[in-house]
Each structure stands twice: as structure tokens, then as C-alpha cells.
């Protein structure tokens, strides 16, 4: 899996960082930061969930 985030559409809701803190964080402006662009298999479920929960659609996961 590969994870990306489009910071230009991020609204700073923080659901990604709450759902998958090993994969996502927020910068000082509250925008998404991908910590682990190629997460281990154990983190895939959380990364996918974060993508589904993102209100702006900023999170992308590619298998």
C-alpha cells in the first residue's frame, strides 16, 4: 500500500491523525502530514479507514 495526502484540499479535521496516528499527523497549521507513505501491513486497515473518514477526500491509498 502507498498513502498520499493532498494538503491543498485538507480542511484540518484531524480524523486521519486520530484514526491512524502511526501513518498521519497534522502540522502546525492543522494540515495532514503523511508520516509513513508505505505503511506495514498491520497499519493498512487504519490508513484505509482514515481515507474513508476524511471529509475533504484528501487521503488516498493505493494497494
Coordinates of N, CA, C and O in Angstrom, one line a residue:
X1 N 0.8 -1.2 0.0 CA 0.0 0.0 0.0 C 0.9 1.2 0.0 O 1.9 1.3 0.6
X2 N 0.4 2.2 -0.7 CA 1.1 3.6 -0.7 C 0.0 4.6 -0.3 O -1.1 4.6 -0.8
X3 N 0.4 5.5 0.6 CA -0.5 6.5 1.1 C 0.0 7.9 0.7 O 1.1 8.2 0.8
X4 N -1.0 8.7 0.2 CA -0.7 10.1 -0.1 C -1.8 11.0 0.5 O -2.9 10.5 0.8
X5 N -1.5 12.3 0.6 CA -2.5 13.2 1.0 C -2.3 14.5 0.3 O -1.2 15.0 0.1
X6 N -3.5 15.1 -0.2 CA -3.5 16.3 -0.9 C -3.7 17.5 0.1 O -4.8 17.7 0.5
X7 N -2.6 18.1 0.5 CA -2.7 19.2 1.5 C -3.5 20.4 1.0 O -4.0 21.2 1.8
X8 N -3.7 20.5 -0.3 CA -4.4 21.7 -0.9 C -5.9 21.6 -0.6 O -6.6 22.6 -0.7
X9 N -6.4 20.4 -0.4 CA -7.8 20.2 -0.1 C -8.1 19.8 1.4 O -9.3 19.8 1.8
X10 N -7.1 19.6 2.1 CA -7.2 19.2 3.6 C -7.9 20.4 4.3 O -7.5 21.5 4.1
X11 N -8.9 20.0 5.2 CA -9.6 21.0 5.9 C -9.2 21.0 7.4 O -9.7 21.7 8.2
X12 N -8.2 20.1 7.8 CA -7.7 20.1 9.1 C -8.6 19.4 10.1 O -8.5 19.7 11.3
X13 N -9.5 18.6 9.7 CA -10.4 17.9 10.6 C -9.7 17.0 11.6 O -10.1 16.8 12.8
X14 N -8.6 16.4 11.2 CA -7.7 15.6 12.1 C -8.2 14.2 12.3 O -7.6 13.4 13.1
X15 N -9.2 13.8 11.6 CA -9.6 12.4 11.7 C -8.6 11.4 11.2 O -8.5 10.3 11.8
X16 N -7.8 11.7 10.3 CA -6.7 10.9 9.8 C -5.7 10.6 11.0 O -5.3 9.4 11.3
X17 N -5.3 11.7 11.7 CA -4.3 11.5 12.7 C -4.9 10.8 13.9 O -4.2 10.0 14.6
X18 N -6.2 10.9 14.2 CA -6.8 10.2 15.3 C -7.0 8.7 14.9 O -6.9 7.9 15.8
X19 N -7.3 8.5 13.7 CA -7.6 7.1 13.2 C -6.4 6.3 13.0 O -6.3 5.1 13.4
X20 N -5.3 6.9 12.4 CA -4.1 6.1 12.1 C -2.9 7.0 12.5 O -2.2 7.5 11.6
X21 N -2.6 7.2 13.8 CA -1.6 8.1 14.2 C -0.2 7.6 13.8 O 0.8 8.4 13.8
X22 N 0.0 6.4 13.5 CA 1.3 5.9 13.0 C 1.6 6.3 11.6 O 2.7 6.3 11.1
X23 N 0.5 6.6 10.9 CA 0.6 6.9 9.4 C 0.4 8.4 9.2 O 1.1 9.0 8.3
X24 N -0.4 9.1 10.0 CA -0.7 10.5 9.7 C -0.5 11.4 10.9 O -0.6 10.9 12.1
X25 N -0.2 12.6 10.7 CA -0.1 13.7 11.7 C -0.6 15.0 11.1 O -1.0 15.0 10.0
X26 N -0.6 16.0 11.9 CA -1.0 17.3 11.5 C 0.1 18.3 11.8 O 0.8 18.2 12.8
X27 N 0.3 19.2 10.8 CA 1.4 20.2 11.0 C 0.9 21.4 11.9 O -0.3 21.3 12.4
X28 N 1.6 22.4 12.1 CA 1.3 23.5 13.0 C 0.0 24.2 12.5 O -0.7 24.9 13.2
X29 N -0.3 24.1 11.2 CA -1.5 24.7 10.6 C -2.7 23.8 10.6 O -3.8 24.1 10.2
X30 N -2.5 22.6 11.1 CA -3.6 21.6 11.2 C -3.7 20.7 10.0 O -4.7 20.0 9.9
X31 N -2.9 20.9 9.0 CA -3.0 20.2 7.7 C -2.3 18.8 7.9 O -1.3 18.6 8.6
X32 N -2.8 17.9 7.1 CA -2.3 16.5 7.1 C -0.9 16.4 6.7 O -0.4 17.1 5.8
X33 N -0.2 15.5 7.4 CA 1.2 15.1 7.0 C 1.3 13.6 7.0 O 0.8 13.0 8.0
X34 N 1.8 13.0 6.0 CA 1.9 11.6 5.9 C 3.2 11.2 6.5 O 4.3 11.6 6.1
X35 N 3.2 10.5 7.6 CA 4.4 10.1 8.3 C 5.0 8.8 7.7 O 6.2 8.6 7.7
X36 N 4.1 7.9 7.2 CA 4.5 6.6 6.7 C 3.9 6.4 5.4 O 2.8 5.8 5.3
X37 N 4.5 6.8 4.3 CA 3.8 6.7 3.0 C 3.7 5.2 2.5 O 2.8 4.9 1.7
X38 N 4.5 4.3 3.0 CA 4.4 2.9 2.7 C 4.3 2.1 4.0 O 5.3 1.4 4.4
X39 N 3.1 2.1 4.6 CA 3.0 1.5 5.9 C 3.0 0.0 5.9 O 2.7 -0.6 4.9
X40 N 3.4 -0.6 7.0 CA 3.4 -2.0 7.2 C 2.0 -2.5 7.1 O 1.0 -1.8 7.3
X41 N 1.9 -3.8 6.8 CA 0.6 -4.4 6.6 C -0.4 -4.2 7.8 O -1.6 -4.0 7.6
X42 N 0.2 -4.2 9.0 CA -0.6 -4.0 10.2 C -1.3 -2.7 10.3 O -2.2 -2.5 11.0
X43 N -0.8 -1.7 9.5 CA -1.3 -0.4 9.5 C -2.3 -0.1 8.4 O -2.9 1.0 8.3
X44 N -2.4 -1.0 7.5 CA -3.3 -0.8 6.3 C -4.7 -0.5 6.6 O -5.4 0.4 6.0
X45 N -5.3 -1.2 7.5 CA -6.7 -1.1 7.9 C -6.9 0.4 8.4 O -7.9 1.0 8.0
X46 N -6.1 0.8 9.3 CA -6.3 2.2 9.8 C -6.1 3.3 8.7 O -6.8 4.3 8.7
X47 N -5.2 3.1 7.8 CA -4.9 4.0 6.7 C -6.2 4.1 5.8 O -6.6 5.1 5.4
X48 N -6.7 2.9 5.5 CA -7.9 2.8 4.7 C -9.1 3.6 5.4 O -9.8 4.3 4.7
X49 N -9.3 3.3 6.6 CA -10.3 3.9 7.4 C -10.2 5.4 7.4 O -11.1 6.2 7.3
X50 N -9.0 5.9 7.6 CA -8.7 7.3 7.6 C -9.1 7.9 6.3 O -9.7 9.0 6.2
X51 N -8.8 7.2 5.2 CA -9.2 7.7 3.9 C -10.7 7.8 3.7 O -11.3 8.8 3.1
X52 N -11.4 6.8 4.3 CA -12.9 6.8 4.2 C -13.5 7.9 5.1 O -14.5 8.5 4.7
X53 N -12.9 8.2 6.2 CA -13.4 9.2 7.1 C -13.1 10.7 6.7 O -13.7 11.6 7.2
X54 N -12.1 10.9 5.9 CA -11.6 12.2 5.6 C -12.7 13.0 4.9 O -13.2 12.7 3.8
X55 N -13.2 14.1 5.6 CA -14.3 14.9 5.0 C -14.0 15.6 3.7 O -14.9 15.9 2.9
X56 N -12.7 15.9 3.4 CA -12.4 16.6 2.2 C -11.9 15.7 1.1 O -11.6 16.1 0.0
X57 N -11.7 14.4 1.4 CA -11.2 13.4 0.4 C -9.7 13.6 0.1 O -9.2 13.3 -0.9
X58 N -9.0 14.2 1.1 CA -7.5 14.5 0.9 C -6.7 13.2 0.9 O -5.6 13.2 0.4
X59 N -7.1 12.2 1.6 CA -6.3 11.0 1.8 C -6.6 10.0 0.6 O -7.7 9.7 0.3
X60 N -5.5 9.4 0.1 CA -5.5 8.4 -1.0 C -4.7 7.2 -0.6 O -3.6 7.4 -0.1
X61 N -5.2 6.0 -0.7 CA -4.5 4.8 -0.5 C -4.5 4.0 -1.8 O -5.6 3.9 -2.5
X62 N -3.4 3.5 -2.2 CA -3.3 2.7 -3.4 C -2.7 1.3 -3.0 O -1.6 1.3 -2.4
X63 N -3.4 0.3 -3.3 CA -2.9 -1.1 -3.0 C -1.8 -1.5 -3.9 O -1.7 -1.2 -5.0

